[in-house]
Amino acid sequence: MHSSFLSHANGRYFWFALGLITVSASAYILHDPKQPPNGGTWLGYTLGSLGLFMIVWLAYLGRRKRNFAKGWGTVRGWVSAHVYFGTALLIVATLHTGFQFDFNIHTLAFVLMCLVIFSGFFGVWAYRVYPPERNQLKKSQSINDLFLQLEEIDSQLTRLSSGSDNEVRGIVNSAIERTVIGGGYLDQLLGRDNSKLVLQGSVVDNTEQQRALDSLLEQMTRIQGLESTRLSEIVRIFGARKRILDTIREDIRMHGLIQVWLLVHIPLTFALFAAMIAHLFAVFVYW
Amino acid sequence: MASEIFDIAIIGAGPGGLSAASHAAELGVNHVLLESSPKIANTIQKYQKGKHVMAEPGVLPLRSPIRFSAGKREEILSGWEDGLTEHNVNVRYNTEVATIGGQKGDFLIGISGGEQIQAKHIILGIGLQGNPRTLGVPGDNAAFVQYQLDDPDAYKDESIVIVGAGDAAIENAIALARHNSVSIVNRKDEFARAKEGNLNLILGAIDSKSIECLYGTTPARIDPPSDETFAGTFVLDTPSGEAQLPVHRIIGRLGAIAPRGLVESFGIEFPNDDANAIPALTSQYESNVEGMFVIGALGGYPLIKQAMNQGYEVVEYILGNKVKPADHDLLAAKFKTLPFDLDVDEVLALMQQRIPVFNGVNALQFRELILDSEVSLQRKGAVVFARNDYTNSFYTVLQGSVDIEVAADTLINSGQGNFFGEMSLISGRRRSATVYAADDCVVIETPRRTMNKLIASVDAVRKVLDQTFIVRTIQQKFAPDASIEDLLPVAEKTVINQYAPGQVIFSEGEEGDTLHFIRNGSVTVSSNVDGKDLVMSYVPANQAVGEMALLANVKRTATVRATVKTETLSIDKESFDLLLEKSPGLKARMQKIVEERMRQNIVLQTNTDSGELLSFLMGQGLGEATDVLLIDEELCVACDYCESACAATHEGTSRLDRKAGPTFAHIHVPTSCRHCEDPSCMKDCPPDAIQRGGIGGEVFIGDNCIGCGNCEQNCPYGVIQMSYKTSAPDSFWRWLFFGIGDKPGKAVNINAGENTIKQAVKCDMCKDQSGGPACVRACPTGAAMRLSPEEFVDLVRDVR
């Protein structure tokens, strides 16, 4: 049936990449230059040229995936090849260096390339782990469903608390009003909750709605009779609200993690290009 | 008593009526035009302001004394009004015809209110919209009670009550609630008839208190206002007693009364009870009541230009002039390549005479049918259509003969007057045989829509097609080696059964003595596992179910249910035994199918999750799909490249909504066209712009869409949108390096002047893209897939 990008075409590109690694590594082991292994030997130049070609091709994915109308093959196939050849590049480029590292532009290019590849590894992991987790978390509901439920609960709580005394109404309404979902990048990625609550005239933290729940429970000990049934209903619904908020926040966190690595992967790719141009310039003009 | 006798009374001032009246006026014929509403062209008046009206079919010339060309609603209406003044047409507004008596030369038209008008001839052009259902309570004729809403923004700060629970009522309520205090009166406890989108809107608005809803409430009467700031008091029967609502305005949206009952009361006969049936008319538009003529949508011609031409022609016919219909030249062009030296009417007569299935069709309908059809000369050996083609038109042989290759090496010759292609016409599935021209022959290809219209209105055609379908199905599917004559006794005993969606065809544990061949629709096979009804497989049209009980003489091992509206042919045990006798290979073939099905069942029975997933997919109406986009949520990273790709390849508007739609287990069904086997969207498309075809069998909308929105409303899955033309920029490098232009896949409106209209857009399965569907090709992770229902069984087996 259908398959993920990792198992695309029965893992065809995995085997191609493995072949490439084997050939490069064997050549490196068998090659016996007069000088210590480096980028300047014929094998060094060969591996370097291969690496350069691979980097340009890997970066071209950014163009290909936006080539909606035409373009050879499927994006899934391209991504599959991108992942496996990107991994192979790590070996090819390392062999190209001959393990000569220093504080210079050449090593900078290498380090940048490694960062790009490792951020890509995180991406692969995120792409495989978070979608199933998100689906399970939301129990097959969409994020819109959750927001609709939240809206429904909020209006229920407002209705219920409108008959309660000032204190309860204040807790419920200010907790709803000052509930924060999302926020900045960091807030989203860490699932940080900046929700607040107005308690006795002052604004206090209401992380995970805990403070509001605690305050409502406190009120329960104070209130007796008919009013207490209403309050316990409010507390029950408030509990459900907390669960939905937690789910939404966790979903946003995972969605963020699925995307955030690209904010590292892509800019570093451009930095890598800059460093690589400097590296080539240095090698061919100043050597 | 009426004092004047008109030569012609025209009822209904729509395009047809206006044209007829103007032409009569132009010729100095004594006439009267009766219109029940206070303005001309009631249906077009109801269009939204500024709507662009198309003038399809473009090839048909206009023949009318009044102007008409594509343009804005206002321009067209004022053009017609000018035409009426110019020709001095005798028009009477607010004149509703209630009865018609008498006969040709002496008709007596009864007007509501008691007045009577005498006329020698009557032209009926009242359309299909019917009159809106009124509230039916005392006081409902007050000026502030209305049954339509042109411009919701025209009302501000009013108290408005809307009566009704359909889409029109909801849309009006939502639009008015922006500036007014709105209540909606619903006779029932829920909004059962509304589309899902409207349902969410109205429930949301009720929840947020922006609209008050009175459930279980009916109007009682309308009283004068209790205080002067209001127009009246609306008295309602609510579950908790009588309620009085002061109002400025009451809007009734209770649907319309179809005009058929009224038309029948005039003496006009319809051929059958089918809702789409049209009255039988002569080629001069005369009905069975002599002297009474029917034109326009009521006569089966829904387009404005057709109706106007008919209005002109019918006046000529009444005057005894033999004008050639406006389509004469079109037909002549169609027949030009044919090897006959005959004029148009003679060719038409020859066709009806040579092709028995068209014998019982009246001349006007036949003319229309041929106008829609392609008549072509096929050279010997040419392929008319090939097995597995997605076409579903109907063919008749006018001259020569064709060879139908029902199986490898089995050719059936079909000669002059015969027809073929009825299998796909009826089942909506791919072609089951390849047809070659046996010699140079002339064939007529009639589109499915036209044929279905004919089947709905002429019983004789339906009967012939059904009989032929049965015999040919039995021969092809069960006994290819037997002759038609041998199979006739079986065919005679074969019954056509119809099932509603969800209806049980047979249940597990019953004695089984019949086999069902699914001729259209599809079924699910389910079994009781641990007290739960578990779907095990899906069987599409053109296959048989229930053969197990006949072969092995056991009780039914599973329950078979129709997933959508389904028709089956049932063959009883006796006939089946006869077939086994006539066709020696049948038993072995059937046993193989049974074995395969049992194997499938065992796999699925051991995994209840997959059965539940299959049930879910069927519950989403995917049983009638032929190709559907599904998303594996375990792989989807929510990048929305599917939508961007769709937009980029389809003028900037994505035809799928990834986020919308339900999910079960890990399978998500986004809002996107599933290319139904028998598409609801195609049922009522005036210019016939929605087509099915191509190698993928995709359903797509052509450029001749007039933007009427019928398909959008008819689609039960909400996958059609009305959209202005947009374009997708392709400026990748400039966008990447310099931030110039828009991101690839983002829609940009094309400003193509004020005559642009919203047209219907939907998934066309990327029929114009060489690589196949862009949504699937653009998915980076493999989450998006396109499947046909036959592949669902494989999909659900993957369930972890």
PDB file of C-alpha atoms in Angstrom, chain A residues 1-6 60 62-77 79-80 126-128 131-132 134-136 138-145 148 152 155 159 255 258-259 270, chain B residues 207 209 632-639 641 644-645 648-649 659 661-667 730 732-733 735-737 743-745 769 774 776-783 785 787 791 794-795 798 800:
ATOM      1  CA  MET A   1       0.000   0.000   0.000  1.00  0.00           C
ATOM      2  CA  HIS A   2       1.337   3.479   0.758  1.00  0.00           C
ATOM      3  CA  SER A   3       4.714   3.919   2.390  1.00  0.00           C
ATOM      4  CA  SER A   4       6.617   6.613   4.237  1.00  0.00           C
ATOM      5  CA  PHE A   5       9.552   8.507   2.753  1.00  0.00           C
ATOM      6  CA  LEU A   6      11.937   6.213   4.611  1.00  0.00           C
ATOM      7  CA  TYR A  60      17.844  21.681  -4.807  1.00  0.00           C
ATOM      8  CA  GLY A  62      13.943  23.264  -1.775  1.00  0.00           C
ATOM      9  CA  ARG A  63      13.272  24.149  -5.402  1.00  0.00           C
ATOM     10  CA  ARG A  64      11.907  20.785  -6.446  1.00  0.00           C
ATOM     11  CA  LYS A  65       9.304  20.581  -3.701  1.00  0.00           C
ATOM     12  CA  ARG A  66       7.849  23.891  -4.842  1.00  0.00           C
ATOM     13  CA  ASN A  67       7.799  22.760  -8.428  1.00  0.00           C
ATOM     14  CA  PHE A  68       4.188  21.696  -8.213  1.00  0.00           C
ATOM     15  CA  ALA A  69       3.215  21.540 -11.827  1.00  0.00           C
ATOM     16  CA  LYS A  70       6.137  19.691 -13.299  1.00  0.00           C
ATOM     17  CA  GLY A  71       9.232  17.979 -12.023  1.00  0.00           C
ATOM     18  CA  TRP A  72      10.527  14.523 -12.223  1.00  0.00           C
ATOM     19  CA  GLY A  73       9.293  11.860  -9.783  1.00  0.00           C
ATOM     20  CA  THR A  74       7.417  12.499  -6.558  1.00  0.00           C
ATOM     21  CA  VAL A  75       8.498  14.737  -3.717  1.00  0.00           C
ATOM     22  CA  ARG A  76       8.351  11.696  -1.444  1.00  0.00           C
ATOM     23  CA  GLY A  77      10.981   9.982  -3.598  1.00  0.00           C
ATOM     24  CA  VAL A  79      12.840  13.382   0.224  1.00  0.00           C
ATOM     25  CA  SER A  80      13.759   9.718   0.564  1.00  0.00           C
ATOM     26  CA  ALA A 126      10.509  14.575  14.257  1.00  0.00           C
ATOM     27  CA  TYR A 127       8.720  13.612  11.032  1.00  0.00           C
ATOM     28  CA  ARG A 128       8.450   9.990  12.101  1.00  0.00           C
ATOM     29  CA  PRO A 131       2.723  12.851  13.655  1.00  0.00           C
ATOM     30  CA  PRO A 132       1.602   9.552  15.260  1.00  0.00           C
ATOM     31  CA  ARG A 134      -0.118  14.107  17.687  1.00  0.00           C
ATOM     32  CA  ASN A 135      -2.775  11.846  16.245  1.00  0.00           C
ATOM     33  CA  GLN A 136      -2.937   9.795  19.402  1.00  0.00           C
ATOM     34  CA  LYS A 138      -5.930  14.317  19.848  1.00  0.00           C
ATOM     35  CA  LYS A 139      -7.705  10.972  19.573  1.00  0.00           C
ATOM     36  CA  SER A 140      -8.456  11.524  15.894  1.00  0.00           C
ATOM     37  CA  GLN A 141      -9.930  14.969  16.489  1.00  0.00           C
ATOM     38  CA  SER A 142      -8.731  17.974  14.563  1.00  0.00           C
ATOM     39  CA  ILE A 143      -7.305  21.021  16.285  1.00  0.00           C
ATOM     40  CA  ASN A 144     -10.393  22.915  15.127  1.00  0.00           C
ATOM     41  CA  ASP A 145     -12.589  20.380  16.928  1.00  0.00           C
ATOM     42  CA  LEU A 148     -14.707  24.404  19.149  1.00  0.00           C
ATOM     43  CA  GLU A 152     -18.391  25.522  23.975  1.00  0.00           C
ATOM     44  CA  SER A 155     -19.660  29.647  27.111  1.00  0.00           C
ATOM     45  CA  ARG A 159     -23.401  30.834  31.765  1.00  0.00           C
ATOM     46  CA  HIS A 255       3.637  20.900  15.600  1.00  0.00           C
ATOM     47  CA  ILE A 258       8.004  19.303  13.433  1.00  0.00           C
ATOM     48  CA  GLN A 259       8.705  22.652  11.823  1.00  0.00           C
ATOM     49  CA  PHE A 270      22.957  29.088   3.046  1.00  0.00           C
TER      50      PHE A 270
ATOM     51  CA  ASP B 207     -24.837  29.532  21.131  1.00  0.00           C
ATOM     52  CA  LYS B 209     -26.823  34.440  21.339  1.00  0.00           C
ATOM     53  CA  ASP B 632      -2.307   8.983   6.856  1.00  0.00           C
ATOM     54  CA  GLU B 633      -2.135  11.085  10.012  1.00  0.00           C
ATOM     55  CA  GLU B 634       0.817   9.067  11.249  1.00  0.00           C
ATOM     56  CA  LEU B 635       2.868  10.463   8.387  1.00  0.00           C
ATOM     57  CA  CYS B 636       1.316  13.888   7.874  1.00  0.00           C
ATOM     58  CA  VAL B 637       3.532  16.727   9.096  1.00  0.00           C
ATOM     59  CA  ALA B 638       0.888  19.365   8.357  1.00  0.00           C
ATOM     60  CA  CYS B 639       3.071  21.164   5.831  1.00  0.00           C
ATOM     61  CA  TYR B 641       2.098  21.166   0.445  1.00  0.00           C
ATOM     62  CA  SER B 644      -0.209  24.527  -2.184  1.00  0.00           C
ATOM     63  CA  ALA B 645       0.400  22.059  -5.004  1.00  0.00           C
ATOM     64  CA  ALA B 648      -0.367  26.085  -7.938  1.00  0.00           C
ATOM     65  CA  THR B 649      -1.673  23.720 -10.571  1.00  0.00           C
ATOM     66  CA  LYS B 659      -7.695  20.223   7.841  1.00  0.00           C
ATOM     67  CA  GLY B 661     -13.052  16.331   7.433  1.00  0.00           C
ATOM     68  CA  PRO B 662     -13.089  13.505   9.952  1.00  0.00           C
ATOM     69  CA  THR B 663     -10.365  11.116  11.092  1.00  0.00           C
ATOM     70  CA  PHE B 664     -10.621   7.548  12.279  1.00  0.00           C
ATOM     71  CA  ALA B 665      -7.690   5.632  13.689  1.00  0.00           C
ATOM     72  CA  HIS B 666      -4.950   7.272  11.621  1.00  0.00           C
ATOM     73  CA  ILE B 667      -6.856   7.759   8.379  1.00  0.00           C
ATOM     74  CA  ASP B 730       5.671  31.122 -10.492  1.00  0.00           C
ATOM     75  CA  PHE B 732      10.520  30.953  -7.255  1.00  0.00           C
ATOM     76  CA  TRP B 733      14.016  32.382  -7.574  1.00  0.00           C
ATOM     77  CA  TRP B 735      10.812  35.061  -4.302  1.00  0.00           C
ATOM     78  CA  LEU B 736      13.660  33.124  -2.670  1.00  0.00           C
ATOM     79  CA  PHE B 737      16.471  35.620  -3.109  1.00  0.00           C
ATOM     80  CA  LYS B 743       5.175  32.432  -2.390  1.00  0.00           C
ATOM     81  CA  PRO B 744       4.634  29.600  -4.906  1.00  0.00           C
ATOM     82  CA  GLY B 745       1.207  28.064  -4.400  1.00  0.00           C
ATOM     83  CA  GLN B 769      -0.829  17.392 -15.324  1.00  0.00           C
ATOM     84  CA  ALA B 774      -0.224  17.130  -7.691  1.00  0.00           C
ATOM     85  CA  VAL B 776       0.057  13.222  -3.836  1.00  0.00           C
ATOM     86  CA  ARG B 777       3.179  14.052  -5.817  1.00  0.00           C
ATOM     87  CA  ALA B 778       3.917  17.051  -3.602  1.00  0.00           C
ATOM     88  CA  CYS B 779       3.560  15.184  -0.308  1.00  0.00           C
ATOM     89  CA  PRO B 780       7.057  14.941   1.178  1.00  0.00           C
ATOM     90  CA  THR B 781       6.324  12.117   3.597  1.00  0.00           C
ATOM     91  CA  GLY B 782       3.968   9.786   1.766  1.00  0.00           C
ATOM     92  CA  ALA B 783       0.964  10.676   3.931  1.00  0.00           C
ATOM     93  CA  MET B 785      -2.608   8.851  -1.150  1.00  0.00           C
ATOM     94  CA  LEU B 787      -7.303   5.202  -3.588  1.00  0.00           C
ATOM     95  CA  GLU B 791      -8.175  -0.730  -2.484  1.00  0.00           C
ATOM     96  CA  ASP B 794      -5.608  -3.416   1.429  1.00  0.00           C
ATOM     97  CA  LEU B 795      -5.414  -0.131   3.275  1.00  0.00           C
ATOM     98  CA  ASP B 798      -2.192  -2.134   7.246  1.00  0.00           C
ATOM     99  CA  ARG B 800      -1.497  -1.420  13.274  1.00  0.00           C
TER     100      ARG B 800
END
